mmCIF file with all atom_site columns, C-alpha atoms in Angstrom:
data_model
loop_
_atom_site.group_PDB
_atom_site.id
_atom_site.type_symbol
_atom_site.label_atom_id
_atom_site.label_alt_id
_atom_site.label_comp_id
_atom_site.label_asym_id
_atom_site.label_entity_id
_atom_site.label_seq_id
_atom_site.pdbx_PDB_ins_code
_atom_site.Cartn_x
_atom_site.Cartn_y
_atom_site.Cartn_z
_atom_site.occupancy
_atom_site.B_iso_or_equiv
_atom_site.pdbx_formal_charge
_atom_site.auth_seq_id
_atom_site.auth_comp_id
_atom_site.auth_asym_id
_atom_site.auth_atom_id
_atom_site.pdbx_PDB_model_num
ATOM 1  C CA . MET A 1 1  ? -158.399 212.706 16.414 1.00 63.00 ? 1  MET A CA 1
ATOM 2  C CA . SER A 1 2  ? -155.780 209.971 16.200 1.00 88.00 ? 2  SER A CA 1
ATOM 3  C CA . ARG A 1 3  ? -155.448 207.439 19.003 1.00 94.00 ? 3  ARG A CA 1
ATOM 4  C CA . ALA A 1 4  ? -152.514 205.296 20.075 1.00 96.00 ? 4  ALA A CA 1
ATOM 5  C CA . ILE A 1 5  ? -152.756 202.099 22.100 1.00 97.00 ? 5  ILE A CA 1
ATOM 6  C CA . LEU A 1 6  ? -149.536 200.669 23.545 1.00 97.00 ? 6  LEU A CA 1
ATOM 7  C CA . GLN A 1 7  ? -148.933 197.702 25.821 1.00 97.00 ? 7  GLN A CA 1
ATOM 8  C CA . VAL A 1 8  ? -145.905 198.337 28.022 1.00 97.00 ? 8  VAL A CA 1
ATOM 9  C CA . THR A 1 9  ? -143.803 195.980 30.164 1.00 97.00 ? 9  THR A CA 1
ATOM 10 C CA . ILE A 1 10 ? -141.643 197.486 32.914 1.00 97.00 ? 10 ILE A CA 1
ATOM 11 C CA . ARG A 1 11 ? -138.887 195.420 34.506 1.00 97.00 ? 11 ARG A CA 1
ATOM 12 C CA . GLY A 1 12 ? -136.797 196.133 37.579 1.00 95.00 ? 12 GLY A CA 1
ATOM 13 C CA . ARG A 1 13 ? -137.747 196.785 41.188 1.00 94.00 ? 13 ARG A CA 1
ATOM 14 C CA . VAL A 1 14 ? -141.331 197.745 40.455 1.00 94.00 ? 14 VAL A CA 1
ATOM 15 C CA . GLN A 1 15 ? -143.488 195.490 42.607 1.00 91.00 ? 15 GLN A CA 1
ATOM 16 C CA . GLY A 1 16 ? -144.094 196.360 46.229 1.00 85.00 ? 16 GLY A CA 1
ATOM 17 C CA . VAL A 1 17 ? -143.071 199.994 45.727 1.00 84.00 ? 17 VAL A CA 1
ATOM 18 C CA . GLY A 1 18 ? -146.456 201.404 44.738 1.00 91.00 ? 18 GLY A CA 1
ATOM 19 C CA . TYR A 1 19 ? -145.700 201.299 41.026 1.00 95.00 ? 19 TYR A CA 1
ATOM 20 C CA . ARG A 1 20 ? -149.224 200.230 39.977 1.00 95.00 ? 20 ARG A CA 1
ATOM 21 C CA . ALA A 1 21 ? -150.829 203.014 42.022 1.00 95.00 ? 21 ALA A CA 1
ATOM 22 C CA . TRP A 1 22 ? -148.306 205.500 40.615 1.00 96.00 ? 22 TRP A CA 1
ATOM 23 C CA . VAL A 1 23 ? -149.087 204.403 37.039 1.00 97.00 ? 23 VAL A CA 1
ATOM 24 C CA . GLU A 1 24 ? -152.825 204.709 37.699 1.00 97.00 ? 24 GLU A CA 1
ATOM 25 C CA . TYR A 1 25 ? -152.399 208.216 39.109 1.00 97.00 ? 25 TYR A CA 1
ATOM 26 C CA . GLN A 1 26 ? -150.163 209.389 36.236 1.00 98.00 ? 26 GLN A CA 1
ATOM 27 C CA . ALA A 1 27 ? -152.426 207.915 33.551 1.00 98.00 ? 27 ALA A CA 1
ATOM 28 C CA . ASN A 1 28 ? -155.530 209.489 35.081 1.00 97.00 ? 28 ASN A CA 1
ATOM 29 C CA . THR A 1 29 ? -153.760 212.835 35.444 1.00 97.00 ? 29 THR A CA 1
ATOM 30 C CA . ILE A 1 30 ? -152.937 213.004 31.730 1.00 96.00 ? 30 ILE A CA 1
ATOM 31 C CA . GLY A 1 31 ? -156.308 211.583 30.668 1.00 97.00 ? 31 GLY A CA 1
ATOM 32 C CA . LEU A 1 32 ? -155.434 208.119 29.372 1.00 98.00 ? 32 LEU A CA 1
ATOM 33 C CA . GLU A 1 33 ? -157.539 204.973 29.304 1.00 97.00 ? 33 GLU A CA 1
ATOM 34 C CA . GLY A 1 34 ? -156.183 201.499 30.059 1.00 98.00 ? 34 GLY A CA 1
ATOM 35 C CA . TRP A 1 35 ? -155.025 199.236 32.856 1.00 98.00 ? 35 TRP A CA 1
ATOM 36 C CA . VAL A 1 36 ? -151.996 198.162 34.885 1.00 98.00 ? 36 VAL A CA 1
ATOM 37 C CA . ARG A 1 37 ? -151.170 194.865 36.608 1.00 97.00 ? 37 ARG A CA 1
ATOM 38 C CA . ASN A 1 38 ? -148.329 192.950 38.238 1.00 96.00 ? 38 ASN A CA 1
ATOM 39 C CA . ARG A 1 39 ? -146.946 189.865 36.549 1.00 96.00 ? 39 ARG A CA 1
ATOM 40 C CA . ARG A 1 40 ? -145.700 186.822 38.425 1.00 96.00 ? 40 ARG A CA 1
ATOM 41 C CA . ASP A 1 41 ? -142.234 187.269 36.885 1.00 96.00 ? 41 ASP A CA 1
ATOM 42 C CA . GLY A 1 42 ? -141.826 190.515 38.887 1.00 95.00 ? 42 GLY A CA 1
ATOM 43 C CA . SER A 1 43 ? -142.541 192.910 36.033 1.00 96.00 ? 43 SER A CA 1
ATOM 44 C CA . VAL A 1 44 ? -145.445 195.320 35.663 1.00 97.00 ? 44 VAL A CA 1
ATOM 45 C CA . GLU A 1 45 ? -147.569 195.370 32.525 1.00 97.00 ? 45 GLU A CA 1
ATOM 46 C CA . ALA A 1 46 ? -149.744 198.296 31.449 1.00 98.00 ? 46 ALA A CA 1
ATOM 47 C CA . LEU A 1 47 ? -151.909 199.338 28.527 1.00 98.00 ? 47 LEU A CA 1
ATOM 48 C CA . PHE A 1 48 ? -152.302 203.013 27.625 1.00 98.00 ? 48 PHE A CA 1
ATOM 49 C CA . ALA A 1 49 ? -154.770 204.431 25.115 1.00 98.00 ? 49 ALA A CA 1
ATOM 50 C CA . GLY A 1 50 ? -155.219 208.036 24.074 1.00 97.00 ? 50 GLY A CA 1
ATOM 51 C CA . PRO A 1 51 ? -153.686 210.800 21.984 1.00 97.00 ? 51 PRO A CA 1
ATOM 52 C CA . PRO A 1 52 ? -150.264 209.666 20.677 1.00 97.00 ? 52 PRO A CA 1
ATOM 53 C CA . THR A 1 53 ? -148.348 212.490 22.381 1.00 97.00 ? 53 THR A CA 1
ATOM 54 C CA . ARG A 1 54 ? -149.910 211.683 25.759 1.00 97.00 ? 54 ARG A CA 1
ATOM 55 C CA . VAL A 1 55 ? -149.268 207.942 25.376 1.00 97.00 ? 55 VAL A CA 1
ATOM 56 C CA . ALA A 1 56 ? -145.616 208.741 24.529 1.00 97.00 ? 56 ALA A CA 1
ATOM 57 C CA . GLU A 1 57 ? -145.467 211.018 27.594 1.00 97.00 ? 57 GLU A CA 1
ATOM 58 C CA . MET A 1 58 ? -146.750 208.171 29.786 1.00 97.00 ? 58 MET A CA 1
ATOM 59 C CA . VAL A 1 59 ? -144.167 205.726 28.417 1.00 97.00 ? 59 VAL A CA 1
ATOM 60 C CA . ALA A 1 60 ? -141.456 208.297 29.188 1.00 96.00 ? 60 ALA A CA 1
ATOM 61 C CA . LEU A 1 61 ? -142.804 208.644 32.737 1.00 96.00 ? 61 LEU A CA 1
ATOM 62 C CA . CYS A 1 62 ? -142.680 204.844 33.126 1.00 96.00 ? 62 CYS A CA 1
ATOM 63 C CA . ARG A 1 63 ? -138.947 204.924 32.320 1.00 95.00 ? 63 ARG A CA 1
ATOM 64 C CA . HIS A 1 64 ? -138.411 206.962 35.508 1.00 93.00 ? 64 HIS A CA 1
ATOM 65 C CA . GLY A 1 65 ? -141.126 205.597 37.801 1.00 93.00 ? 65 GLY A CA 1
ATOM 66 C CA . PRO A 1 66 ? -141.756 206.641 41.401 1.00 93.00 ? 66 PRO A CA 1
ATOM 67 C CA . PRO A 1 67 ? -138.679 207.421 43.555 1.00 90.00 ? 67 PRO A CA 1
ATOM 68 C CA . SER A 1 68 ? -138.647 204.013 45.295 1.00 91.00 ? 68 SER A CA 1
ATOM 69 C CA . SER A 1 69 ? -138.570 202.010 42.041 1.00 94.00 ? 69 SER A CA 1
ATOM 70 C CA . ARG A 1 70 ? -135.524 200.985 40.014 1.00 95.00 ? 70 ARG A CA 1
ATOM 71 C CA . ILE A 1 71 ? -136.365 200.631 36.335 1.00 96.00 ? 71 ILE A CA 1
ATOM 72 C CA . GLU A 1 72 ? -134.193 198.246 34.313 1.00 96.00 ? 72 GLU A CA 1
ATOM 73 C CA . SER A 1 73 ? -136.150 198.302 31.051 1.00 96.00 ? 73 SER A CA 1
ATOM 74 C CA . VAL A 1 74 ? -139.373 199.463 29.451 1.00 96.00 ? 74 VAL A CA 1
ATOM 75 C CA . THR A 1 75 ? -140.571 197.741 26.295 1.00 96.00 ? 75 THR A CA 1
ATOM 76 C CA . ASN A 1 76 ? -143.726 198.451 24.339 1.00 94.00 ? 76 ASN A CA 1
ATOM 77 C CA . GLU A 1 77 ? -145.746 197.123 21.460 1.00 96.00 ? 77 GLU A CA 1
ATOM 78 C CA . THR A 1 78 ? -148.809 198.296 19.614 1.00 96.00 ? 78 THR A CA 1
ATOM 79 C CA . ALA A 1 79 ? -152.076 196.899 20.965 1.00 96.00 ? 79 ALA A CA 1
ATOM 80 C CA . GLY A 1 80 ? -155.689 196.951 19.780 1.00 94.00 ? 80 GLY A CA 1
ATOM 81 C CA . GLU A 1 81 ? -159.012 198.229 21.066 1.00 94.00 ? 81 GLU A CA 1
ATOM 82 C CA . GLU A 1 82 ? -159.923 194.700 22.213 1.00 95.00 ? 82 GLU A CA 1
ATOM 83 C CA . ASP A 1 83 ? -157.041 194.819 24.724 1.00 95.00 ? 83 ASP A CA 1
ATOM 84 C CA . LEU A 1 84 ? -158.895 197.586 26.592 1.00 94.00 ? 84 LEU A CA 1
ATOM 85 C CA . ASN A 1 85 ? -161.598 195.041 27.439 1.00 94.00 ? 85 ASN A CA 1
ATOM 86 C CA . LEU A 1 86 ? -159.560 193.850 30.436 1.00 95.00 ? 86 LEU A CA 1
ATOM 87 C CA . ARG A 1 87 ? -160.584 197.015 32.314 1.00 95.00 ? 87 ARG A CA 1
ATOM 88 C CA . ARG A 1 88 ? -163.267 196.763 34.953 1.00 94.00 ? 88 ARG A CA 1
ATOM 89 C CA . ALA A 1 89 ? -166.696 197.835 33.743 1.00 93.00 ? 89 ALA A CA 1
ATOM 90 C CA . GLY A 1 90 ? -167.263 201.553 34.135 1.00 94.00 ? 90 GLY A CA 1
ATOM 91 C CA . GLU A 1 91 ? -163.607 202.396 34.793 1.00 95.00 ? 91 GLU A CA 1
ATOM 92 C CA . ARG A 1 92 ? -161.498 204.535 32.484 1.00 96.00 ? 92 ARG A CA 1
ATOM 93 C CA . PHE A 1 93 ? -158.263 203.136 33.990 1.00 97.00 ? 93 PHE A CA 1
ATOM 94 C CA . SER A 1 94 ? -158.129 199.944 36.084 1.00 97.00 ? 94 SER A CA 1
ATOM 95 C CA . VAL A 1 95 ? -155.622 198.372 38.455 1.00 96.00 ? 95 VAL A CA 1
ATOM 96 C CA . LEU A 1 96 ? -155.910 194.645 37.775 1.00 96.00 ? 96 LEU A CA 1
ATOM 97 C CA . GLY A 1 97 ? -154.808 191.600 39.753 1.00 93.00 ? 97 GLY A CA 1
ATOM 98 C CA . THR A 1 98 ? -151.565 189.718 39.207 1.00 94.00 ? 98 THR A CA 1
ATOM 99 C CA . VAL A 1 99 ? -151.270 187.356 36.241 1.00 94.00 ? 99 VAL A CA 1
#
């Protein structure tokens, strides 16, 4: 089975509106691995790994976000297996601290 790994940066009003928790819930619901974290510049960064169609579905979901967010842009780039190592041990999907 093929696997896609994308690192995504979401800009707009995404911090303080439950965006990280929303991303975690959505990713777990569709069975993805990865992590999400706030960045000090006000953006949210996430890494999604799984079947390409599900990763693409998650990126599309990020373009809309939860109702209280206001998404300005979503950019993504291919990432590698080593980028998954930021997850907490034993977790399929982790919410990480701010960087």
